Amino acid sequence: MRPTAATTGFIAPEFGDLLGRYQGFVNTLDRGFEDKRLRLRSARSFLSRFDDLDAWMRRSTSARLVDLQRTKAWPFVTWCCVSGVIVPDVDLIGAHGAGAHFSAWATAHAPEVCRARAAGIELSWSEAWLDQVCRMQLAFVCLTMNVDLEELNDEVLELFATRLHEAPSINTNRRRVFEGRHHALTRVCYQLGLARVAPEHPNHRTRTIAHHTQAIPQPEINDAVTRYLETVSTTLRPKSVDDKAQNLVLFFTWLADTHPEISRLAGLNRRIVEEFLVWNHGRLSRGRRNRGEPVSVTRQHQAVSVLRTFTNDLIFWEWPDRPARPLVHTSDLPKLAEHVPRALTPTDDLALMAAVADLEDVAARSAIRILRGTGLRLGELLELEIDCLLDFTGRGTWLRVPVGKLDTERTVPLDDDTLEAFDEWTARRGRQRAVPHPRTRRPADLLFMIGGRPIGGSRVRKGLTTAVALAGLTDQRGRPLHVTPHQLRHTYGTTLINAGMSLQALMALLGHVTPEMTLRYAHLASDTVRTAYDAAMVKARARQPILVADQRGSVVSNKVEWLHEEMLKTRLAGGLCSRHLAAGACSYANICEQCDNFVTVPEFSDTLETQLADIVTLRNDAVTRGWGSEVERHGRVIENLERQVGHLKRKATDGPVA
């Protein structure tokens, strides 16, 4: 509880009235005789007019401020507050502002101020901010709530915040200052373990389903959308529910403007949907960044997709108020462009990472190096916890990437440079108390925290922008190159693909849940694809004319040229065959000449000998080119043709049988 006057360092006589105790305190001050005399005179003047301090405290704030100004008795009232004679209200202290009441309390409670300052130092606060929070604001709260530092819990801090918000005599600017200091003091109390709940960021705004749907003007439709969103919120993440809500609000506010006569979902029809599709295709952005510009195809697609899912779900669930039949079809979805991952060129990659090493911001420097060395998404990086590193005997150090965007968990091996980035940041991080996890809200020791608060993605993006400027990277127009954290992920994947990693292994490292996501990297301008292309082009250029036939059936290339073509050639009894290398060996080439049932007669002797000579030439050509399978195939044909030609010659020599 509140310490007494004796424990605060004030000297009070053992006997005497209130003025006597105050005189004892004034005598201990390191002040001149005249200053002490004026203090005592002001106190007498004040008490002569207001001998009942409790009654005076019930006067309005404006009246009390006038009283203090006339009697100049604020030092006396400050002593009364610090010594516990009266408990000041938030409105009085806040309206008066800074003054000796804060410094007097801090002097009397020096150990508590030192303890709060130690927590503020752990949060990397400046000296000026430490003074405002750990001295002035701490005094403000303890004075008005009649507690000491140990008693500052969630309930006391919340009650003070409520009284500060309701104080009528504090102007807007001063209230904003006090609210900022109080938020910081709450962080100090959380760091010290006095508060159980970590304070949320001042800019954080929790939007409920009711906040979203209140913009839908049709009462019955509003009820149906609210019920729908509450239903899907049991299986979807809050961000997905927010996206659905925003797009449904978009459609039904448009419906209210264009078709005010429709008040129920059963009144929707295909004609209305077609009107919306046309409007959605040409609508302009109402956001802060691109206000007045056409929305992207992705946003158009999302609006139509959400409307399609919503109407189809209501029909499938058989809700009473629902469209009569499906209104939005798959063909209504705008076609999304399929972009190739935008990886940095090797030259830009080296220059950028060299500049990152010179960044003064250790958090941004370490985060960017880890992103580049692991292929993490930015959200996954910011959700890493202290225990994310795993050491496997004989397999090095691995990073455990927690469940993230796609509800998957994976491990990623670390090289020495990336592990060094982890070590550098861990050494600088300092002691931080666990905060609610961004998704699960459970207490988590997040890795990237500064001042008791997780760092934001903007800090990493700012570091990248600074590194681009240091490296002097520009685009074709001479403007600074635009590099995003996700491009580091694409660069990581492209580098591994170019080094020969399989798509299956890359899929595991990047945390993709479908092969189609990883196959995008196969379309990149990689060294692997370039090597295969160059090899094919060498063969294509060396091939010269291809054996083809025109409409009249005449052969373009003659026999001599054909025999020297880089093709899988076959000499047939009735013609020539030219098969491209890429097609592979033909399963039917010379199949008859190699068959055991192949029989010939003397009138084909010249044809067979010519064919045999050509095939010998083809075999020799295949030997020269190193085509082993062709050598074997031609060899089998030669063997069978030589047997047949030899049989015909022996038959001619022996003559006809008598």
Coordinates of N, CA, C and O in Angstrom, one line a residue, residues 84-235:
G84 N 0.7 11.5 1.6 CA -0.5 10.7 1.8 C -1.6 11.4 2.5 O -2.5 10.7 2.9
V85 N -1.5 12.7 2.7 CA -2.6 13.4 3.4 C -3.8 13.4 2.5 O -4.9 13.2 3.0
I86 N -3.6 13.7 1.2 CA -4.7 13.6 0.3 C -4.3 12.8 -0.9 O -3.1 12.6 -1.2
V87 N -5.3 12.3 -1.6 CA -5.1 11.5 -2.9 C -5.6 12.4 -4.0 O -6.8 12.6 -4.2
P88 N -4.7 12.9 -4.9 CA -5.1 13.8 -6.0 C -5.9 13.0 -7.0 O -5.7 11.8 -7.2
D89 N -6.7 13.6 -7.8 CA -7.4 13.0 -8.9 C -6.7 13.2 -10.2 O -5.9 14.1 -10.3
V90 N -7.0 12.4 -11.2 CA -6.3 12.4 -12.5 C -6.6 13.8 -13.1 O -5.7 14.4 -13.8
D91 N -7.8 14.3 -13.0 CA -8.1 15.5 -13.7 C -7.3 16.7 -13.2 O -6.8 17.6 -14.0
L92 N -7.1 16.8 -11.9 CA -6.3 17.9 -11.3 C -4.8 17.8 -11.7 O -4.3 18.8 -12.2
I93 N -4.2 16.7 -11.5 CA -2.8 16.5 -11.9 C -2.6 16.7 -13.4 O -1.7 17.4 -13.8
G94 N -3.5 16.1 -14.2 CA -3.3 16.2 -15.6 C -3.5 17.6 -16.1 O -2.9 18.1 -17.0
A95 N -4.5 18.4 -15.5 CA -4.7 19.8 -16.0 C -3.6 20.7 -15.5 O -3.2 21.6 -16.3
H96 N -3.0 20.4 -14.4 CA -1.8 21.2 -13.9 C -0.6 20.9 -14.8 O 0.2 21.8 -15.0
G97 N -0.4 19.7 -15.2 CA 0.7 19.3 -16.0 C 1.9 19.0 -15.2 O 1.9 18.6 -14.0
A98 N 3.1 19.2 -15.8 CA 4.4 18.9 -15.1 C 4.6 19.9 -14.0 O 4.1 21.0 -13.9
G99 N 5.3 19.4 -13.0 CA 5.6 20.3 -11.9 C 6.4 19.5 -10.8 O 6.8 18.4 -11.0
A100 N 6.5 20.2 -9.6 CA 7.3 19.6 -8.5 C 6.6 18.4 -8.0 O 7.3 17.6 -7.3
H101 N 5.3 18.2 -8.2 CA 4.6 17.0 -7.6 C 5.2 15.7 -8.2 O 5.3 14.7 -7.5
F102 N 5.7 15.7 -9.5 CA 6.3 14.5 -10.0 C 7.7 14.3 -9.5 O 8.1 13.2 -9.1
S103 N 8.5 15.4 -9.4 CA 9.9 15.2 -9.0 C 9.9 14.9 -7.5 O 10.8 14.2 -7.0
A104 N 8.9 15.5 -6.7 CA 8.9 15.2 -5.3 C 8.6 13.7 -5.0 O 9.2 13.1 -4.2
W105 N 7.6 13.2 -5.8 CA 7.3 11.8 -5.6 C 8.5 10.9 -6.0 O 8.8 9.9 -5.3
A106 N 9.2 11.3 -7.1 CA 10.3 10.5 -7.6 C 11.4 10.5 -6.5 O 12.1 9.5 -6.3
T107 N 11.6 11.7 -5.9 CA 12.7 11.7 -4.9 C 12.3 10.9 -3.7 O 13.2 10.2 -3.1
A108 N 11.1 10.8 -3.3 CA 10.7 10.1 -2.2 C 10.6 8.6 -2.5 O 10.6 7.7 -1.6
H109 N 10.6 8.2 -3.8 CA 10.5 6.8 -4.2 C 11.6 6.5 -5.2 O 11.4 5.8 -6.2
A110 N 12.8 6.9 -4.8 CA 13.9 6.7 -5.7 C 14.1 5.2 -6.1 O 14.4 4.9 -7.2
P111 N 14.1 4.2 -5.2 CA 14.3 2.8 -5.6 C 13.3 2.4 -6.6 O 13.7 1.6 -7.5
E112 N 12.0 2.8 -6.5 CA 11.0 2.4 -7.5 C 11.3 3.0 -8.9 O 11.2 2.3 -9.9
V113 N 11.8 4.3 -8.9 CA 12.1 4.9 -10.1 C 13.3 4.2 -10.8 O 13.3 4.0 -12.0
C114 N 14.3 3.8 -10.0 CA 15.5 3.1 -10.5 C 15.1 1.8 -11.1 O 15.6 1.4 -12.2
R115 N 14.2 1.1 -10.5 CA 13.8 -0.2 -11.0 C 13.0 0.0 -12.3 O 13.2 -0.8 -13.2
A116 N 12.2 1.0 -12.4 CA 11.4 1.2 -13.6 C 12.4 1.6 -14.7 O 12.3 1.2 -15.9
R117 N 13.4 2.5 -14.4 CA 14.4 2.9 -15.4 C 15.2 1.7 -15.9 O 15.5 1.6 -17.1
A118 N 15.5 0.8 -15.1 CA 16.2 -0.4 -15.5 C 15.5 -1.2 -16.6 O 16.0 -1.7 -17.5
A119 N 14.1 -1.3 -16.3 CA 13.3 -2.0 -17.4 C 13.3 -1.2 -18.6 O 13.3 -1.7 -19.7
G120 N 13.2 0.1 -18.5 CA 13.2 1.0 -19.7 C 14.5 0.9 -20.5 O 14.5 1.0 -21.7
I121 N 15.6 0.8 -19.8 CA 16.9 0.6 -20.5 C 16.9 -0.7 -21.2 O 17.5 -0.8 -22.3
E122 N 16.3 -1.8 -20.7 CA 16.3 -3.0 -21.4 C 15.4 -2.9 -22.7 O 15.7 -3.6 -23.6
L123 N 14.5 -1.9 -22.7 CA 13.7 -1.7 -23.9 C 14.4 -0.7 -24.8 O 13.7 -0.3 -25.8
S124 N 15.6 -0.3 -24.5 CA 16.4 0.5 -25.4 C 15.8 1.9 -25.6 O 15.9 2.5 -26.7
W125 N 15.3 2.5 -24.5 CA 14.7 3.8 -24.6 C 15.8 4.9 -24.4 O 16.8 4.6 -23.8
S126 N 15.5 6.1 -24.9 CA 16.4 7.2 -24.8 C 16.3 7.8 -23.4 O 15.3 7.5 -22.6
E127 N 17.3 8.6 -23.0 CA 17.3 9.1 -21.6 C 16.1 10.1 -21.4 O 15.5 10.1 -20.3
A128 N 15.7 10.8 -22.4 CA 14.6 11.7 -22.3 C 13.3 11.0 -22.1 O 12.4 11.3 -21.3
W129 N 13.1 9.9 -22.8 CA 11.9 9.1 -22.7 C 11.9 8.3 -21.4 O 10.8 8.2 -20.8
L130 N 13.0 7.9 -20.9 CA 13.1 7.3 -19.6 C 12.6 8.2 -18.5 O 11.8 7.8 -17.6
D131 N 13.0 9.5 -18.6 CA 12.6 10.5 -17.6 C 11.0 10.7 -17.7 O 10.4 10.8 -16.6
Q132 N 10.5 10.8 -18.9 CA 9.1 11.1 -19.0 C 8.2 9.9 -18.5 O 7.1 10.1 -17.9
V133 N 8.7 8.7 -18.8 CA 7.9 7.5 -18.4 C 8.1 7.0 -17.0 O 7.2 6.8 -16.2
C134 N 9.4 6.8 -16.7 CA 9.8 6.1 -15.5 C 9.9 7.0 -14.3 O 10.1 6.6 -13.2
R135 N 9.8 8.3 -14.5 CA 9.7 9.3 -13.4 C 8.4 10.0 -13.4 O 7.6 9.9 -12.5
M136 N 8.1 10.8 -14.5 CA 6.9 11.6 -14.5 C 5.6 10.8 -14.5 O 4.7 11.0 -13.7
Q137 N 5.5 9.9 -15.5 CA 4.3 9.1 -15.6 C 4.1 8.1 -14.5 O 2.9 7.9 -14.0
L138 N 5.2 7.5 -14.0 CA 5.1 6.6 -12.9 C 4.5 7.4 -11.7 O 3.7 6.9 -10.9
A139 N 5.0 8.6 -11.4 CA 4.6 9.4 -10.3 C 3.1 9.8 -10.5 O 2.3 9.8 -9.6
F140 N 2.7 10.1 -11.8 CA 1.3 10.5 -12.1 C 0.4 9.4 -11.7 O -0.6 9.6 -11.0
V141 N 0.7 8.2 -12.1 CA -0.2 7.0 -11.8 C -0.2 6.7 -10.4 O -1.3 6.5 -9.8
C142 N 1.0 6.6 -9.7 CA 1.0 6.2 -8.3 C 0.4 7.2 -7.4 O -0.3 6.9 -6.4
L143 N 0.5 8.5 -7.7 CA -0.1 9.6 -6.9 C -1.6 9.5 -7.0 O -2.3 9.5 -6.0
T144 N -2.1 9.4 -8.2 CA -3.6 9.5 -8.4 C -4.3 8.2 -8.0 O -5.5 8.2 -7.7
M145 N -3.6 7.0 -8.1 CA -4.2 5.7 -7.8 C -3.9 5.3 -6.4 O -4.3 4.2 -6.0
N146 N -3.0 6.0 -5.7 CA -2.7 5.7 -4.3 C -2.0 4.3 -4.1 O -2.4 3.5 -3.3
V147 N -1.1 4.1 -5.0 CA -0.4 2.8 -5.0 C 1.1 3.1 -5.2 O 1.6 4.2 -5.5
D148 N 1.9 2.0 -5.0 CA 3.3 2.1 -5.4 C 3.6 1.2 -6.6 O 2.7 0.6 -7.1
L149 N 4.9 1.1 -7.0 CA 5.2 0.4 -8.2 C 4.8 -1.1 -8.2 O 4.2 -1.6 -9.1
E150 N 4.9 -1.7 -7.1 CA 4.6 -3.1 -6.9 C 3.1 -3.4 -7.1 O 2.7 -4.5 -7.4
E151 N 2.3 -2.4 -6.9 CA 0.8 -2.6 -7.0 C 0.3 -2.2 -8.3 O -0.9 -2.2 -8.5
L152 N 1.1 -1.9 -9.3 CA 0.7 -1.5 -10.6 C 0.4 -2.8 -11.4 O 1.3 -3.4 -12.1
N153 N -0.8 -3.3 -11.4 CA -1.2 -4.4 -12.2 C -2.2 -4.0 -13.3 O -2.4 -2.8 -13.5
D154 N -2.7 -5.0 -14.0 CA -3.5 -4.7 -15.2 C -4.8 -3.9 -14.8 O -5.2 -3.0 -15.5
E155 N -5.4 -4.2 -13.7 CA -6.6 -3.5 -13.3 C -6.3 -2.1 -13.0 O -7.1 -1.2 -13.4
V156 N -5.3 -1.8 -12.2 CA -4.9 -0.4 -11.8 C -4.6 0.4 -13.1 O -5.0 1.5 -13.2
L157 N -3.8 -0.2 -14.0 CA -3.4 0.5 -15.2 C -4.6 0.8 -16.1 O -4.7 1.9 -16.7
E158 N -5.5 -0.2 -16.2 CA -6.7 0.0 -17.0 C -7.6 1.1 -16.4 O -8.2 1.9 -17.1
L159 N -7.7 1.1 -15.1 CA -8.6 2.1 -14.4 C -8.0 3.5 -14.6 O -8.8 4.4 -14.8
F160 N -6.7 3.6 -14.5 CA -6.1 4.9 -14.7 C -6.4 5.4 -16.1 O -6.7 6.6 -16.4
A161 N -6.2 4.5 -17.1 CA -6.4 4.8 -18.5 C -7.9 5.3 -18.7 O -8.1 6.3 -19.5
T162 N -8.8 4.7 -18.1 CA -10.2 5.1 -18.2 C -10.4 6.5 -17.6 O -11.1 7.3 -18.2
R163 N -9.8 6.7 -16.4 CA -10.0 8.1 -15.8 C -9.3 9.1 -16.6 O -9.8 10.3 -16.7
L164 N -8.2 8.8 -17.2 CA -7.5 9.8 -18.1 C -8.3 10.1 -19.3 O -8.4 11.3 -19.7
H165 N -9.0 9.1 -19.9 CA -9.8 9.3 -21.0 C -11.0 10.2 -20.7 O -11.5 11.0 -21.5
E166 N -11.5 10.0 -19.5 CA -12.7 10.7 -19.1 C -12.5 12.1 -18.4 O -13.4 12.8 -18.1
A167 N -11.2 12.4 -18.1 CA -10.9 13.7 -17.4 C -11.3 14.9 -18.3 O -10.9 15.0 -19.4
P168 N -12.2 15.7 -17.8 CA -12.8 16.8 -18.6 C -11.9 18.0 -18.8 O -12.0 18.8 -19.7
S169 N -10.9 18.2 -17.8 CA -10.1 19.4 -17.9 C -8.8 19.3 -18.6 O -8.0 20.3 -18.7
I170 N -8.5 18.1 -19.1 CA -7.2 17.9 -19.9 C -7.5 18.1 -21.3 O -8.4 17.5 -21.9
N171 N -6.7 19.0 -22.0 CA -7.0 19.3 -23.4 C -6.5 18.1 -24.2 O -5.8 17.2 -23.8
T172 N -6.8 18.2 -25.5 CA -6.6 17.0 -26.4 C -5.1 16.7 -26.6 O -4.7 15.6 -26.5
N173 N -4.3 17.7 -26.8 CA -2.9 17.5 -27.0 C -2.2 16.9 -25.7 O -1.4 16.0 -25.8
R174 N -2.5 17.5 -24.6 CA -1.9 17.0 -23.3 C -2.4 15.6 -23.1 O -1.6 14.7 -22.6
R175 N -3.7 15.3 -23.4 CA -4.2 13.9 -23.1 C -3.4 12.9 -24.0 O -3.1 11.8 -23.6
R176 N -3.2 13.3 -25.3 CA -2.4 12.4 -26.2 C -1.0 12.1 -25.6 O -0.5 11.0 -25.7
V177 N -0.4 13.2 -25.1 CA 0.9 13.0 -24.5 C 0.9 12.0 -23.3 O 1.7 11.0 -23.2
F178 N -0.1 12.2 -22.4 CA -0.2 11.3 -21.3 C -0.6 9.9 -21.7 O -0.1 8.9 -21.1
E179 N -1.4 9.7 -22.7 CA -1.8 8.4 -23.2 C -0.5 7.7 -23.7 O -0.4 6.4 -23.5
G180 N 0.3 8.4 -24.5 CA 1.5 7.8 -25.0 C 2.5 7.3 -23.9 O 3.0 6.2 -23.9
R181 N 2.6 8.2 -22.9 CA 3.5 7.8 -21.7 C 2.9 6.6 -21.0 O 3.6 5.8 -20.5
H182 N 1.5 6.6 -20.8 CA 0.9 5.5 -20.0 C 1.1 4.2 -20.8 O 1.3 3.2 -20.1
H183 N 1.0 4.2 -22.1 CA 1.2 3.0 -22.9 C 2.6 2.5 -22.6 O 2.8 1.3 -22.5
A184 N 3.6 3.4 -22.6 CA 5.0 3.0 -22.4 C 5.1 2.5 -21.0 O 5.9 1.5 -20.7
L185 N 4.5 3.1 -20.0 CA 4.6 2.6 -18.6 C 4.0 1.2 -18.5 O 4.5 0.4 -17.7
T186 N 2.9 1.0 -19.2 CA 2.3 -0.4 -19.2 C 3.3 -1.4 -19.7 O 3.4 -2.5 -19.2
R187 N 4.1 -1.0 -20.7 CA 5.2 -1.9 -21.2 C 6.2 -2.1 -20.2 O 6.8 -3.3 -20.0
V188 N 6.6 -1.1 -19.4 CA 7.5 -1.3 -18.3 C 7.0 -2.3 -17.3 O 7.7 -3.2 -16.8
C189 N 5.7 -2.1 -16.9 CA 5.1 -3.0 -15.9 C 5.1 -4.4 -16.5 O 5.3 -5.4 -15.7
Y190 N 4.8 -4.6 -17.8 CA 4.9 -5.9 -18.4 C 6.3 -6.5 -18.3 O 6.5 -7.7 -18.1
Q191 N 7.2 -5.7 -18.6 CA 8.6 -6.1 -18.6 C 9.1 -6.6 -17.2 O 9.8 -7.5 -17.1
L192 N 8.5 -5.9 -16.2 CA 8.9 -6.2 -14.8 C 8.0 -7.4 -14.3 O 8.3 -7.8 -13.2
G193 N 7.1 -7.8 -15.1 CA 6.2 -8.9 -14.6 C 5.1 -8.5 -13.7 O 4.4 -9.4 -13.1
L194 N 4.8 -7.2 -13.6 CA 3.7 -6.7 -12.8 C 2.4 -6.8 -13.6 O 1.4 -7.1 -13.0
A195 N 2.4 -6.6 -14.9 CA 1.2 -6.7 -15.7 C 1.2 -8.1 -16.4 O 2.3 -8.5 -16.9
R196 N 0.1 -8.7 -16.5 CA 0.0 -10.0 -17.1 C -0.2 -9.9 -18.6 O 0.2 -10.8 -19.4
V197 N -0.9 -8.9 -19.1 CA -1.2 -8.7 -20.5 C -0.3 -7.7 -21.2 O -0.1 -6.6 -20.7
A198 N 0.4 -8.2 -22.3 CA 1.2 -7.3 -23.0 C 0.4 -6.2 -23.7 O -0.6 -6.5 -24.3
P199 N 0.8 -4.9 -23.6 CA 0.1 -3.9 -24.3 C 0.2 -4.0 -25.8 O 1.2 -4.3 -26.4
E200 N -1.0 -3.8 -26.5 CA -1.0 -3.8 -27.9 C -0.4 -2.5 -28.5 O -0.3 -1.5 -27.8
H201 N 0.0 -2.6 -29.7 CA 0.5 -1.4 -30.4 C -0.6 -0.3 -30.4 O -1.7 -0.6 -30.6
P202 N -0.2 1.0 -30.2 CA -1.2 2.0 -30.2 C -2.0 2.1 -31.4 O -3.1 2.6 -31.4
N203 N -1.4 1.7 -32.6 CA -2.2 1.8 -33.8 C -3.1 0.6 -34.1 O -3.8 0.5 -35.1
H204 N -3.0 -0.4 -33.2 CA -3.8 -1.6 -33.4 C -5.3 -1.4 -33.2 O -5.7 -0.7 -32.2
R205 N -6.1 -1.8 -34.1 CA -7.5 -1.7 -34.0 C -8.2 -3.0 -34.3 O -8.0 -3.6 -35.3
T206 N -8.8 -3.6 -33.3 CA -9.5 -4.8 -33.4 C -10.9 -4.6 -34.0 O -11.7 -3.9 -33.4
R207 N -11.1 -5.1 -35.2 CA -12.4 -4.9 -35.9 C -13.2 -6.2 -35.8 O -12.7 -7.3 -36.3
T208 N -14.3 -6.2 -35.2 CA -15.2 -7.3 -35.1 C -16.0 -7.5 -36.4 O -16.1 -6.6 -37.3
I209 N -16.7 -8.6 -36.5 CA -17.6 -8.8 -37.6 C -18.7 -7.7 -37.7 O -19.1 -7.2 -38.7
A210 N -19.2 -7.4 -36.5 CA -20.2 -6.3 -36.5 C -19.7 -5.0 -37.0 O -20.5 -4.2 -37.6
H211 N -18.4 -4.7 -36.7 CA -17.8 -3.4 -37.3 C -17.9 -3.5 -38.8 O -18.1 -2.4 -39.4
H212 N -17.6 -4.6 -39.4 CA -17.6 -4.7 -40.8 C -19.0 -4.6 -41.4 O -19.2 -3.8 -42.4
T213 N -19.9 -5.3 -40.9 CA -21.2 -5.4 -41.5 C -22.1 -4.2 -41.2 O -23.2 -4.1 -41.8
Q214 N -21.7 -3.4 -40.3 CA -22.6 -2.2 -40.0 C -22.8 -1.3 -41.2 O -23.7 -0.5 -41.3
A215 N -21.8 -1.4 -42.2 CA -21.9 -0.6 -43.4 C -23.0 -1.1 -44.4 O -23.3 -0.4 -45.4
I216 N -23.5 -2.4 -44.2 CA -24.5 -2.9 -45.1 C -25.9 -2.3 -44.7 O -26.4 -2.6 -43.6
P217 N -26.5 -1.6 -45.6 CA -27.7 -0.8 -45.2 C -29.0 -1.7 -45.1 O -29.9 -1.3 -44.5
Q218 N -29.0 -2.8 -45.9 CA -30.2 -3.6 -45.9 C -30.3 -4.5 -44.6 O -29.4 -5.4 -44.4
P219 N -31.3 -4.3 -43.7 CA -31.3 -5.0 -42.4 C -31.3 -6.5 -42.6 O -30.5 -7.2 -41.9
E220 N -32.1 -7.1 -43.4 CA -32.2 -8.6 -43.5 C -30.9 -9.1 -44.1 O -30.4 -10.2 -43.7
I221 N -30.4 -8.4 -45.1 CA -29.1 -8.9 -45.7 C -28.0 -8.7 -44.7 O -27.1 -9.6 -44.6
N222 N -28.0 -7.7 -43.9 CA -27.0 -7.5 -42.9 C -27.0 -8.6 -41.9 O -25.9 -9.2 -41.6
D223 N -28.2 -9.1 -41.5 CA -28.2 -10.2 -40.6 C -27.7 -11.5 -41.2 O -27.0 -12.3 -40.5
A224 N -28.0 -11.7 -42.5 CA -27.5 -12.9 -43.1 C -26.0 -12.9 -43.3 O -25.4 -13.9 -43.1
V225 N -25.5 -11.8 -43.7 CA -24.0 -11.7 -43.9 C -23.3 -11.8 -42.5 O -22.3 -12.5 -42.4
T226 N -23.8 -11.2 -41.5 CA -23.2 -11.4 -40.1 C -23.2 -12.8 -39.7 O -22.2 -13.4 -39.2
R227 N -24.4 -13.5 -39.9 CA -24.4 -14.9 -39.5 C -23.5 -15.8 -40.4 O -22.8 -16.7 -39.9
Y228 N -23.4 -15.4 -41.6 CA -22.5 -16.2 -42.5 C -21.0 -16.0 -42.1 O -20.3 -17.0 -42.0
L229 N -20.6 -14.8 -41.8 CA -19.2 -14.5 -41.4 C -18.9 -15.2 -40.0 O -17.8 -15.7 -39.8
E230 N -19.9 -15.2 -39.1 CA -19.7 -15.9 -37.8 C -19.5 -17.4 -38.0 O -18.7 -18.0 -37.3
T231 N -20.2 -17.9 -39.0 CA -20.1 -19.3 -39.3 C -18.7 -19.7 -39.9 O -18.1 -20.6 -39.4
V232 N -18.3 -19.0 -40.9 CA -17.0 -19.3 -41.5 C -15.8 -18.9 -40.7 O -14.7 -19.5 -40.9
S233 N -16.0 -18.1 -39.7 CA -14.9 -17.7 -38.8 C -14.5 -18.9 -37.9 O -13.4 -18.8 -37.4
T234 N -15.3 -19.9 -37.8 CA -14.9 -21.1 -37.1 C -13.8 -21.9 -37.8 O -13.2 -22.8 -37.1
T235 N -13.7 -21.7 -39.1 CA -12.7 -22.5 -39.8 C -11.7 -21.7 -40.6 O -10.7 -22.2 -41.0

